[in-house]
Tab-separated table of N, CA and C and ligand atoms in Angstrom:
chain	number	residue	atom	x	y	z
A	1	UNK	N	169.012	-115.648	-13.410
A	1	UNK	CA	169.490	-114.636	-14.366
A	1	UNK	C	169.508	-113.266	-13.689
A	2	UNK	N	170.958	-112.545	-13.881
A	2	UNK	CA	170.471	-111.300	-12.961
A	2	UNK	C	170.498	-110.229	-14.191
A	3	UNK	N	170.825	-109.268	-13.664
A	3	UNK	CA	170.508	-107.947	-14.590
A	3	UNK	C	171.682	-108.235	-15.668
A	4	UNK	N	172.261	-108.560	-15.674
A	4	UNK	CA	174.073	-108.835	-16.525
A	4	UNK	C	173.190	-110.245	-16.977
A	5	UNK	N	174.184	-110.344	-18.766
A	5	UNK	CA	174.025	-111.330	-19.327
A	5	UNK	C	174.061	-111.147	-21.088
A	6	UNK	N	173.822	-112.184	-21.279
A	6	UNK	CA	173.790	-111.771	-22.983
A	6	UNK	C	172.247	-112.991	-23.541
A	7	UNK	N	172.004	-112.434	-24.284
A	7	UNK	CA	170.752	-113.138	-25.082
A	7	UNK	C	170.552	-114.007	-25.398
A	8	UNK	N	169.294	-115.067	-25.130
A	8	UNK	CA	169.566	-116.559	-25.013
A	8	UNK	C	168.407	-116.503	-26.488
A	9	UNK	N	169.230	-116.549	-27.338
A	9	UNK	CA	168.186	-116.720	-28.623
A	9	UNK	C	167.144	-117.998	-28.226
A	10	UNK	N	167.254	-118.529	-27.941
A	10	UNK	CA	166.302	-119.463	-27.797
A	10	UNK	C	165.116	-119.254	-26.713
A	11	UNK	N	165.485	-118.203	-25.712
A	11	UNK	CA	163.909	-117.933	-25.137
A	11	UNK	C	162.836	-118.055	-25.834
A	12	UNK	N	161.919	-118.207	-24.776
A	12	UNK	CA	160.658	-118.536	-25.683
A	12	UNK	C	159.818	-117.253	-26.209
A	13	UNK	N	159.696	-116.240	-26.215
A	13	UNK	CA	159.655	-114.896	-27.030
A	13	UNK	C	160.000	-115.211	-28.327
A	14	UNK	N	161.662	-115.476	-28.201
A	14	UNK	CA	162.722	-115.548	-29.057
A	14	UNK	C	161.396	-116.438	-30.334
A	15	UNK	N	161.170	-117.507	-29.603
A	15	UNK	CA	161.040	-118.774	-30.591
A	15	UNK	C	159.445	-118.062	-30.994
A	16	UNK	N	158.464	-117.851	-30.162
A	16	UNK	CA	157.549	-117.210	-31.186
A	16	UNK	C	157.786	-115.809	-32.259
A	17	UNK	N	158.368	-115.729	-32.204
A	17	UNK	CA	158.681	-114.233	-33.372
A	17	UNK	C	159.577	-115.312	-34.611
A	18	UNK	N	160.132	-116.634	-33.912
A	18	UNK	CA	160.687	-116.899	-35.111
A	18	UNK	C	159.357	-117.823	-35.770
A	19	UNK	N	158.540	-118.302	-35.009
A	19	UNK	CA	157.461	-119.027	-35.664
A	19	UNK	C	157.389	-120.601	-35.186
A	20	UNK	N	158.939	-120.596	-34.431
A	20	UNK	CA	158.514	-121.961	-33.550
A	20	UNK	C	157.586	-122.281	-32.768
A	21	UNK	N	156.999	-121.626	-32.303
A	21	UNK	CA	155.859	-122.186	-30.909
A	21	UNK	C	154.653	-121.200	-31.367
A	22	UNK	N	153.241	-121.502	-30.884
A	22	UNK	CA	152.203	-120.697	-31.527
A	22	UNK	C	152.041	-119.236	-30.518
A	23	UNK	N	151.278	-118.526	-30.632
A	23	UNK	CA	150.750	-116.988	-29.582
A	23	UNK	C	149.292	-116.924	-30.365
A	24	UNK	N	149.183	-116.592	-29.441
A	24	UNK	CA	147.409	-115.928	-29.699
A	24	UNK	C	147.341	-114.086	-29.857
A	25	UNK	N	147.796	-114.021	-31.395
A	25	UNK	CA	148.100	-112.464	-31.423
A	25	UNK	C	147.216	-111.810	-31.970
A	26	UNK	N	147.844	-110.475	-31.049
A	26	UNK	CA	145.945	-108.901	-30.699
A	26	UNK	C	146.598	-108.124	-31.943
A	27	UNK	N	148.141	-108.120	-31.841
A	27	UNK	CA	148.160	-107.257	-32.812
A	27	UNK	C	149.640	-107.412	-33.150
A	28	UNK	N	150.239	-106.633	-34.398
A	28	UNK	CA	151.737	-106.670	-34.780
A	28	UNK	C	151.948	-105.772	-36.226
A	29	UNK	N	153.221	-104.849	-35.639
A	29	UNK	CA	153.497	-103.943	-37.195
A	29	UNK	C	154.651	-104.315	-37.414
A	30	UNK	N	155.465	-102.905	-37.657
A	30	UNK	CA	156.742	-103.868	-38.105
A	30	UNK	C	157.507	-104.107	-36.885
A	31	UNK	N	157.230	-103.134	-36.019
A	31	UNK	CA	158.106	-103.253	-34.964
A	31	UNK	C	157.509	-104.255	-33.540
A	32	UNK	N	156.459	-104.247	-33.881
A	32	UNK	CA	156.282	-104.708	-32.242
A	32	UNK	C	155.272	-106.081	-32.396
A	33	UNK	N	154.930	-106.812	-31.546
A	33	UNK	CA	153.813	-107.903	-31.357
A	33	UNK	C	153.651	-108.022	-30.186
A	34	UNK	N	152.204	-108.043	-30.113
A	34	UNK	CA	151.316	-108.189	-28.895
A	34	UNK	C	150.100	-109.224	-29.050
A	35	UNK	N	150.161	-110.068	-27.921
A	35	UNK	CA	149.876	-111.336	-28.034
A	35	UNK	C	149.083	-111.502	-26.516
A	36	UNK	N	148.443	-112.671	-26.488
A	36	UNK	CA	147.657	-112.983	-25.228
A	36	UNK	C	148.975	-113.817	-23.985
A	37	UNK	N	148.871	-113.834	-23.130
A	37	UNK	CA	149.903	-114.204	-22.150
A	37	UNK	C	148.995	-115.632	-21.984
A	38	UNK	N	149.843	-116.562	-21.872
A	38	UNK	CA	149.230	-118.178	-21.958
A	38	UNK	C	148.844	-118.359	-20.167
A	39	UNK	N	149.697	-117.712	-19.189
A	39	UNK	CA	149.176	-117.951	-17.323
A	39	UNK	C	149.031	-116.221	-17.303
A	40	UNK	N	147.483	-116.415	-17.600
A	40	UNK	CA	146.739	-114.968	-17.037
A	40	UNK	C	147.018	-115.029	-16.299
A	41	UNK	N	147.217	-113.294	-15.536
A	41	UNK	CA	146.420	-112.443	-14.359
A	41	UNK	C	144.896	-112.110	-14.568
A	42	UNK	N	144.971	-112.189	-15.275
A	42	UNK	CA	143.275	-111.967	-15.264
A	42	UNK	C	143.043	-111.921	-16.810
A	43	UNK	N	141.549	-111.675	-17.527
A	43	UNK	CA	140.963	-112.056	-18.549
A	43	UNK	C	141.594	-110.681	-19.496
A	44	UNK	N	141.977	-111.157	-20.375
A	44	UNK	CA	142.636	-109.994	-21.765
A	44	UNK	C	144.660	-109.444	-21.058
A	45	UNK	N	144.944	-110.401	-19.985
A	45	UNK	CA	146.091	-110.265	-19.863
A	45	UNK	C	147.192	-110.329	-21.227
A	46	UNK	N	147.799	-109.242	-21.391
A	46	UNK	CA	148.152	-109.224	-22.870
A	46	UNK	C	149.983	-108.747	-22.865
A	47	UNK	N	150.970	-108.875	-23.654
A	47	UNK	CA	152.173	-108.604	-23.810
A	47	UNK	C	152.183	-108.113	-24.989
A	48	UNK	N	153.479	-107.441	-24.824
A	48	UNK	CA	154.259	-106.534	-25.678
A	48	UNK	C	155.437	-106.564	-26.424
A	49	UNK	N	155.984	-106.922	-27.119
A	49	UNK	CA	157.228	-107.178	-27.741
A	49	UNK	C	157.940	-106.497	-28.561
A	50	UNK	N	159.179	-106.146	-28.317
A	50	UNK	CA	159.715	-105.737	-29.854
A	50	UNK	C	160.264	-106.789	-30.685
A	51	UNK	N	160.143	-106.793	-31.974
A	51	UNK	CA	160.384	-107.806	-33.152
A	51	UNK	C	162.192	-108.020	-33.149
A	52	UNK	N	162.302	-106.914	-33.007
A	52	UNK	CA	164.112	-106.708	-33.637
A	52	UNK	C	164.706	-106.613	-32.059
A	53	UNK	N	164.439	-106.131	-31.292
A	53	UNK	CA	165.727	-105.870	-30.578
A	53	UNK	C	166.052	-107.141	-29.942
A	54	UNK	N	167.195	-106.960	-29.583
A	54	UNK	CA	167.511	-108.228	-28.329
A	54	UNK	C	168.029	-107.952	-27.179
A	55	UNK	N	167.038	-107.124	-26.245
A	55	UNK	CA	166.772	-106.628	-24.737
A	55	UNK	C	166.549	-107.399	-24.281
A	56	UNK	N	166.920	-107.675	-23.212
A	56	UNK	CA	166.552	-108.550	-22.083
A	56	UNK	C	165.264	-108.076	-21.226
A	57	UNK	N	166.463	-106.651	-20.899
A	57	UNK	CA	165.174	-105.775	-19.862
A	57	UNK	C	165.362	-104.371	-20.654
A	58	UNK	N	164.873	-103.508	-19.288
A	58	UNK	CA	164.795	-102.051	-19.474
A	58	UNK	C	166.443	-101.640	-18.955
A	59	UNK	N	166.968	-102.056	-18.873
A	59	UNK	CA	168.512	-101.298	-18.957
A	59	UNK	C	168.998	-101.491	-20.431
A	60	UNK	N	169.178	-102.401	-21.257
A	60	UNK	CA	169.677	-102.785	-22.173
A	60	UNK	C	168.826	-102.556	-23.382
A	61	UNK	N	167.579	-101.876	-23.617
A	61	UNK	CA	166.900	-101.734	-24.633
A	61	UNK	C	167.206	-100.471	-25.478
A	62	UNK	N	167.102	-100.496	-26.769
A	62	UNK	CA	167.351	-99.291	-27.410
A	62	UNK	C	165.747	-98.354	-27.027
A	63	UNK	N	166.571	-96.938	-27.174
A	63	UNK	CA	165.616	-96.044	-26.809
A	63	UNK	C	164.434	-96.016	-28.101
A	64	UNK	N	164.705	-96.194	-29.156
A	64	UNK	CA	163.925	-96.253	-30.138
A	64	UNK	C	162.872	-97.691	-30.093
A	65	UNK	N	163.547	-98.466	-29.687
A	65	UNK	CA	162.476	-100.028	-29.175
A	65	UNK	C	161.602	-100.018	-28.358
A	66	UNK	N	162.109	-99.355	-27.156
A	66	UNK	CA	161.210	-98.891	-26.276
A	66	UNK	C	160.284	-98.145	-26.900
A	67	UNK	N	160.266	-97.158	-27.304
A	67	UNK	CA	159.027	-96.479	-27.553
A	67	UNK	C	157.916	-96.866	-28.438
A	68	UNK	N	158.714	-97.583	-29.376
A	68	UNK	CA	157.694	-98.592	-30.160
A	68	UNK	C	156.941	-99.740	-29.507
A	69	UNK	N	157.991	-100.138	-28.623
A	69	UNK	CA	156.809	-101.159	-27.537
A	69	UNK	C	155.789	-100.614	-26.920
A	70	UNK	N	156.106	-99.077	-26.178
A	70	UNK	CA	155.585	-98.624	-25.677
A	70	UNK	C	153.919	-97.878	-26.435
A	71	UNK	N	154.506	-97.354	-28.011
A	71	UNK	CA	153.034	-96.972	-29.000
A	71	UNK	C	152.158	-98.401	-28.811
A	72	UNK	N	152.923	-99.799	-28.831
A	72	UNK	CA	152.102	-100.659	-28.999
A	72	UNK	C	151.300	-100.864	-27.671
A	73	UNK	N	151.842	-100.727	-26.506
A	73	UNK	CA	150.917	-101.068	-25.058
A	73	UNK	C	150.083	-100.236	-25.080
A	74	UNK	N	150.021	-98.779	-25.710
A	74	UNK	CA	149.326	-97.715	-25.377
A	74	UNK	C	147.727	-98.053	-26.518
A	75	UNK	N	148.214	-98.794	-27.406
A	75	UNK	CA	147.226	-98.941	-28.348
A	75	UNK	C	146.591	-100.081	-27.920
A	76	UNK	N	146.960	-101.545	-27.447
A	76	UNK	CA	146.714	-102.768	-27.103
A	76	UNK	C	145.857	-102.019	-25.833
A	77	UNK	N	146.469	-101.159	-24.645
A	77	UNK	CA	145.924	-100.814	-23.590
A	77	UNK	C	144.390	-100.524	-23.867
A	78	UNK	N	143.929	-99.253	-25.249
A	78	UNK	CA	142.929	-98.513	-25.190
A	78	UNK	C	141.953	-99.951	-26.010
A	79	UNK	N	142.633	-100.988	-26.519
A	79	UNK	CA	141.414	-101.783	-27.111
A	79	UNK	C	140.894	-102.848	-26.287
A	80	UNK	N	141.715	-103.123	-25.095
A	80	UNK	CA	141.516	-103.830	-24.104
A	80	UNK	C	140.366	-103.264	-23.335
A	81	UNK	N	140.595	-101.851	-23.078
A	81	UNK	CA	139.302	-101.421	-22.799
A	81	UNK	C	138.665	-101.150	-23.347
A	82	UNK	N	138.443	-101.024	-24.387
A	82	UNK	CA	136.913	-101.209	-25.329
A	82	UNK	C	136.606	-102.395	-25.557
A	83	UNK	N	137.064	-103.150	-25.014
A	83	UNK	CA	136.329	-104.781	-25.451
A	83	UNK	C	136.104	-105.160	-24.129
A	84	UNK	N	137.141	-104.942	-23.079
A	84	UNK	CA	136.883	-105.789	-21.891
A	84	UNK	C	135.497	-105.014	-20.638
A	85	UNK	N	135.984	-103.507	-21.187
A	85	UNK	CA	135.447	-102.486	-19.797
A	85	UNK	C	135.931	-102.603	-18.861
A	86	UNK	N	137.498	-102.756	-18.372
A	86	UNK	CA	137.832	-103.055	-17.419
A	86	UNK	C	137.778	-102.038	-16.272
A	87	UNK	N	138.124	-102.117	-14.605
A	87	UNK	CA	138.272	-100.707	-14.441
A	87	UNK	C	139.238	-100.349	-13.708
A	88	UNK	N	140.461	-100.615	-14.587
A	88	UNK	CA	141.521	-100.543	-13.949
A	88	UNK	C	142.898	-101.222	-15.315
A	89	UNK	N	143.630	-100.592	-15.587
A	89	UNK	CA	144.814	-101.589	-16.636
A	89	UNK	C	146.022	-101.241	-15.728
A	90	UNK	N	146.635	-102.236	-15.698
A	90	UNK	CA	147.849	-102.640	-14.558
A	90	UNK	C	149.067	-102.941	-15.588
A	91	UNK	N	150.033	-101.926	-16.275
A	91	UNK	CA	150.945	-101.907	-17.083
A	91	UNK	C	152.642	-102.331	-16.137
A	92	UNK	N	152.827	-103.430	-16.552
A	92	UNK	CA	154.211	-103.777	-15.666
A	92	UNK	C	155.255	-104.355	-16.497
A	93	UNK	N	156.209	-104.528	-15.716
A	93	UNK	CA	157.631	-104.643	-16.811
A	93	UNK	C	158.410	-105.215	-15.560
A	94	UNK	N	158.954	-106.406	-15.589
A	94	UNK	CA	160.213	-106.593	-14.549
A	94	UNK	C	161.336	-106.893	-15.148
A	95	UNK	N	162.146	-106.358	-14.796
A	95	UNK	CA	163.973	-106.766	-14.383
A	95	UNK	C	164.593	-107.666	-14.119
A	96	UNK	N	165.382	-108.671	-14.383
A	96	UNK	CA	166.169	-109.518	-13.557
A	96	UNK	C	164.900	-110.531	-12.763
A	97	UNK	N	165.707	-111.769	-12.377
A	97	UNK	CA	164.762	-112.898	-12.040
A	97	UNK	C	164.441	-112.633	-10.608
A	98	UNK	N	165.326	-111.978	-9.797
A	98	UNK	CA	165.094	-111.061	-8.731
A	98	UNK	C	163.412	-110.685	-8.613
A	99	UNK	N	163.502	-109.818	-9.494
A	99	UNK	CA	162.453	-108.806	-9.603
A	99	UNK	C	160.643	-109.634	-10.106
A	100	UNK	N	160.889	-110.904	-10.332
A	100	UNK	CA	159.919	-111.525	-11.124
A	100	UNK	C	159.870	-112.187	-12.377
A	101	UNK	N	160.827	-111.434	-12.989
A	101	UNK	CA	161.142	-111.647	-14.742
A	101	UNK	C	161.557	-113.586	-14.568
A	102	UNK	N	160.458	-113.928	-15.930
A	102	UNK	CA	160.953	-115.199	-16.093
A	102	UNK	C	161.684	-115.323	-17.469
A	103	UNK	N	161.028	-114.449	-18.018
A	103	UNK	CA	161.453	-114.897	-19.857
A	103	UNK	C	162.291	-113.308	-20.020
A	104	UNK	N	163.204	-113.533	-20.739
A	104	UNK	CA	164.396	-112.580	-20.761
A	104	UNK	C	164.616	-111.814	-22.137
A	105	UNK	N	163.462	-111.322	-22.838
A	105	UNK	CA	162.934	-110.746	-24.118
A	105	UNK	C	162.191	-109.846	-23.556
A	106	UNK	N	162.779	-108.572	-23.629
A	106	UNK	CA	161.784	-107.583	-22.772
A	106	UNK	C	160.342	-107.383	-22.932
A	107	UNK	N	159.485	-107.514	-22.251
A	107	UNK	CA	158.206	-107.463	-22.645
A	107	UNK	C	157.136	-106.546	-21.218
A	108	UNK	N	156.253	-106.491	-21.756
A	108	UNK	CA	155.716	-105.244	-21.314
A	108	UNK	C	154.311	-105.928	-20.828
A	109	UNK	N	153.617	-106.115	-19.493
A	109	UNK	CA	152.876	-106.526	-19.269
A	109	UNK	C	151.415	-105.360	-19.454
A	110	UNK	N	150.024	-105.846	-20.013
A	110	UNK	CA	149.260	-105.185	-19.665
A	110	UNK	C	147.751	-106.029	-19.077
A	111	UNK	N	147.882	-105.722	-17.880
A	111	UNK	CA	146.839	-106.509	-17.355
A	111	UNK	C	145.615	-106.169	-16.978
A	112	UNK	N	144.321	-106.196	-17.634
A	112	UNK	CA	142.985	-105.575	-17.139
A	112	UNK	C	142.623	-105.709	-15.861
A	113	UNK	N	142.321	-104.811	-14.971
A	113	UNK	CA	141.610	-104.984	-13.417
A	113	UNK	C	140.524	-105.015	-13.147
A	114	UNK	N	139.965	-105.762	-12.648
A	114	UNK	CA	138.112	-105.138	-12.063
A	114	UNK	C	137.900	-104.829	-10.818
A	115	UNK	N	137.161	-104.544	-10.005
A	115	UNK	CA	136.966	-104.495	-9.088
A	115	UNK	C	136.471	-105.790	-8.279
A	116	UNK	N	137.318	-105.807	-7.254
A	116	UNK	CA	137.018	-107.252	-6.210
A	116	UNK	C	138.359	-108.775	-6.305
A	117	UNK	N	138.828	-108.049	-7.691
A	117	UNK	CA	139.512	-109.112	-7.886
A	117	UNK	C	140.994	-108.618	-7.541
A	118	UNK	N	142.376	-110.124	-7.239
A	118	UNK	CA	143.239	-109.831	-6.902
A	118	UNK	C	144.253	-108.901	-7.660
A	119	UNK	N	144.531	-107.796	-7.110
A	119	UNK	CA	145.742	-106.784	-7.674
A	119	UNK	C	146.992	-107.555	-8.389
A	120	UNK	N	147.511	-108.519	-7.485
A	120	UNK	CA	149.328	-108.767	-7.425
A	120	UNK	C	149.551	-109.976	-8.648
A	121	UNK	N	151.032	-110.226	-8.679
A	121	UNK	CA	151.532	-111.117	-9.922
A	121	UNK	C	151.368	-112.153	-9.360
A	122	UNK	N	150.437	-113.396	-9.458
A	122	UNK	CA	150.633	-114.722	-8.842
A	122	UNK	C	152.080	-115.517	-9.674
A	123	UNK	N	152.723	-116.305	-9.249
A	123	UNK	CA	153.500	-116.470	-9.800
A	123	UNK	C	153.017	-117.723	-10.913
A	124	UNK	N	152.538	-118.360	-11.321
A	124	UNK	CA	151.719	-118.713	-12.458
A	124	UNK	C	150.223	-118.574	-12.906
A	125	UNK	N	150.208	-117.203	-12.990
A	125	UNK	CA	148.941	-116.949	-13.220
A	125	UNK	C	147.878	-116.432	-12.115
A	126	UNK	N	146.485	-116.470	-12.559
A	126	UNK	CA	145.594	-116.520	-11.386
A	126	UNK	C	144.792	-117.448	-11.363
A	127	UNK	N	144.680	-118.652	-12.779
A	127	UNK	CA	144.450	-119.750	-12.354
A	127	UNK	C	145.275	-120.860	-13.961
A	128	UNK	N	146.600	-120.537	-13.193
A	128	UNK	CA	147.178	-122.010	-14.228
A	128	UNK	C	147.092	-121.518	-16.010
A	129	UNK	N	147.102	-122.181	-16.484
A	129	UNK	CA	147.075	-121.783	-18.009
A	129	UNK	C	146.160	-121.485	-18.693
A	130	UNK	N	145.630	-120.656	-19.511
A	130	UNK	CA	144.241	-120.447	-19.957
A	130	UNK	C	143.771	-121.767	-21.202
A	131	UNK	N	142.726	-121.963	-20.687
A	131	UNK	CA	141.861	-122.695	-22.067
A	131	UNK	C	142.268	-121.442	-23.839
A	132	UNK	N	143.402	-122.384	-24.396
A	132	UNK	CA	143.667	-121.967	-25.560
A	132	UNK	C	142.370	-121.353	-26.418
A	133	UNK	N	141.092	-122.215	-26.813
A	133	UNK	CA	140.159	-122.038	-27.413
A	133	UNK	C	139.640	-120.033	-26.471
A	134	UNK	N	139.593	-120.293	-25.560
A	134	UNK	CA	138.948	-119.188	-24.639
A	134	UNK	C	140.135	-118.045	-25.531
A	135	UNK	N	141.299	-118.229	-25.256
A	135	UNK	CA	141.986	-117.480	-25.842
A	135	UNK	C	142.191	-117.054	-27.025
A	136	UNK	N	141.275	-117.538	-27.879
A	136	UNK	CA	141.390	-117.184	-29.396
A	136	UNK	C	139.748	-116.340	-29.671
A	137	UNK	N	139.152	-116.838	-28.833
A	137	UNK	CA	137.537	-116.154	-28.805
A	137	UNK	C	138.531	-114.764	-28.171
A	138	UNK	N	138.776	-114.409	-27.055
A	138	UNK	CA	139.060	-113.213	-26.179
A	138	UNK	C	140.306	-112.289	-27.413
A	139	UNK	N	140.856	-112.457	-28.133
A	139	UNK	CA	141.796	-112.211	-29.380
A	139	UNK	C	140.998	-111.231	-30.069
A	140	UNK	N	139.977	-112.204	-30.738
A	140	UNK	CA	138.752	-111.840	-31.588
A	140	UNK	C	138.144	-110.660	-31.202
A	141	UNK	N	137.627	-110.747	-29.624
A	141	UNK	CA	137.257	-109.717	-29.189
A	141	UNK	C	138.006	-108.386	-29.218
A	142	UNK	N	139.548	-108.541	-28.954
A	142	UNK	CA	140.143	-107.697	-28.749
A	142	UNK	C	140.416	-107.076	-29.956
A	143	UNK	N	140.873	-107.867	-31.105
A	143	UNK	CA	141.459	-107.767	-32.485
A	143	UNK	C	140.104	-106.432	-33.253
A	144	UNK	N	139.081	-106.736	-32.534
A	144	UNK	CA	137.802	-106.037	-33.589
A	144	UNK	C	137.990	-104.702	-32.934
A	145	UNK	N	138.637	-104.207	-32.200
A	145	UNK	CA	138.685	-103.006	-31.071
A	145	UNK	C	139.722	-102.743	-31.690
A	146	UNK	N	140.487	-102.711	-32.597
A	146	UNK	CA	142.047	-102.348	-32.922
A	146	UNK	C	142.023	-101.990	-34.099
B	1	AMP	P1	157.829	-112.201	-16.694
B	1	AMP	O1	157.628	-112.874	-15.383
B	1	AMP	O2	157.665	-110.712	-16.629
B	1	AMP	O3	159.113	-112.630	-17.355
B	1	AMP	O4	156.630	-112.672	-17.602
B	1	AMP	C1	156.685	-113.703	-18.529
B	1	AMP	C2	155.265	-113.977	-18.933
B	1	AMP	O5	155.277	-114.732	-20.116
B	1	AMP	C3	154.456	-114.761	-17.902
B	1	AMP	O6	153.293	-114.020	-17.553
B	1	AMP	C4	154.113	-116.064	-18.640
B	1	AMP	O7	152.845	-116.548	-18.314
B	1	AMP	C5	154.196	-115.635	-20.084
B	1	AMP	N1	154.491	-116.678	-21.038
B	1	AMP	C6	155.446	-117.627	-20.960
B	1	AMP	N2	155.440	-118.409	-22.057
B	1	AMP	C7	154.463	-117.931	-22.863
B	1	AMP	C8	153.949	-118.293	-24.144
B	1	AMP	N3	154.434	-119.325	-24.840
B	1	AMP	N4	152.924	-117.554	-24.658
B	1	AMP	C9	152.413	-116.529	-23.977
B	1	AMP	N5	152.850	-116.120	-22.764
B	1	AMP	C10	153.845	-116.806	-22.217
């Protein structure tokens, strides 16, 4: 998929906002949902969504979507660190399949850092898929910070 294209309603974004597939969600208003990422980078790895638009990436997003994604990372960001203590949040966004992008629903990465551990995007994760259960305890945690 490169930067050009049109919207594959059926991404999988697509299908959790419609209620097909489950998420482990930190938070959601009208505009946005933020949810746990199923192949961490690391522990409280979390996404960003807008509800309504149908962006792919950051060329094609309305300026008003963006910023609502953006109130939501900024809020998801500050409860991540009050629950996790991380020391370091690693906020990313890719482009085109080029660039990393797998799922084509613009979304907004926010990833907690610590010290010692690896910086970069493994390309599934940093170890494979998370234990679902782990992911609904780490929610909890996050959800009470919000
Ligand atoms: P990107 O490479 O920027 O397109 O990131 C897509 C992210 O979505 C990856 O970190 C995936 O692990 C994550 N992901 C894919 N499917 C799901 C899902 N069903 N629930 C949560 N995260 C997902």
């Amino acid at each position: 998929m490169s930067l050009d294209g049109s919207y594959d309603e059926g991404n999988v974004f697509a299908l959790i906002l419609a209620g097909k597939i489950p998420s482990t969600k930190l938070y959601e208003d009208e505009h946005t949902l933020a949810f746990l990422d199923i192949q961490p980078q690391s522990k409280g790895h979390a996404l960003v969504i807008s509800k309504w638009s149908k962006a792919r990436n950051i060329l094609d997003i309305e300026p008003e979507a963006l910023a609502q994604v953006m109130t939501t990372v900024q809020k998801v960001a500050r409860a991540l660190r009050e629950a996790l203590s991380p020391d370091g949040l690693h906020v990313a966004q890719f482009n085109g399949a080029l660039a990393g992008q797998t799922v084509f629903h613009l979304h907004v990465h926010i990833v907690p850092r610590w010290e010692g551990q690896p910086i970069g995007f493994a390309r599934h994760g940093q170890d494979g898929f998370a234990d679902p259960a782990e992911l609904a305890a780490l929610a909890d945690q996050v959800r009470a910070c919000l």
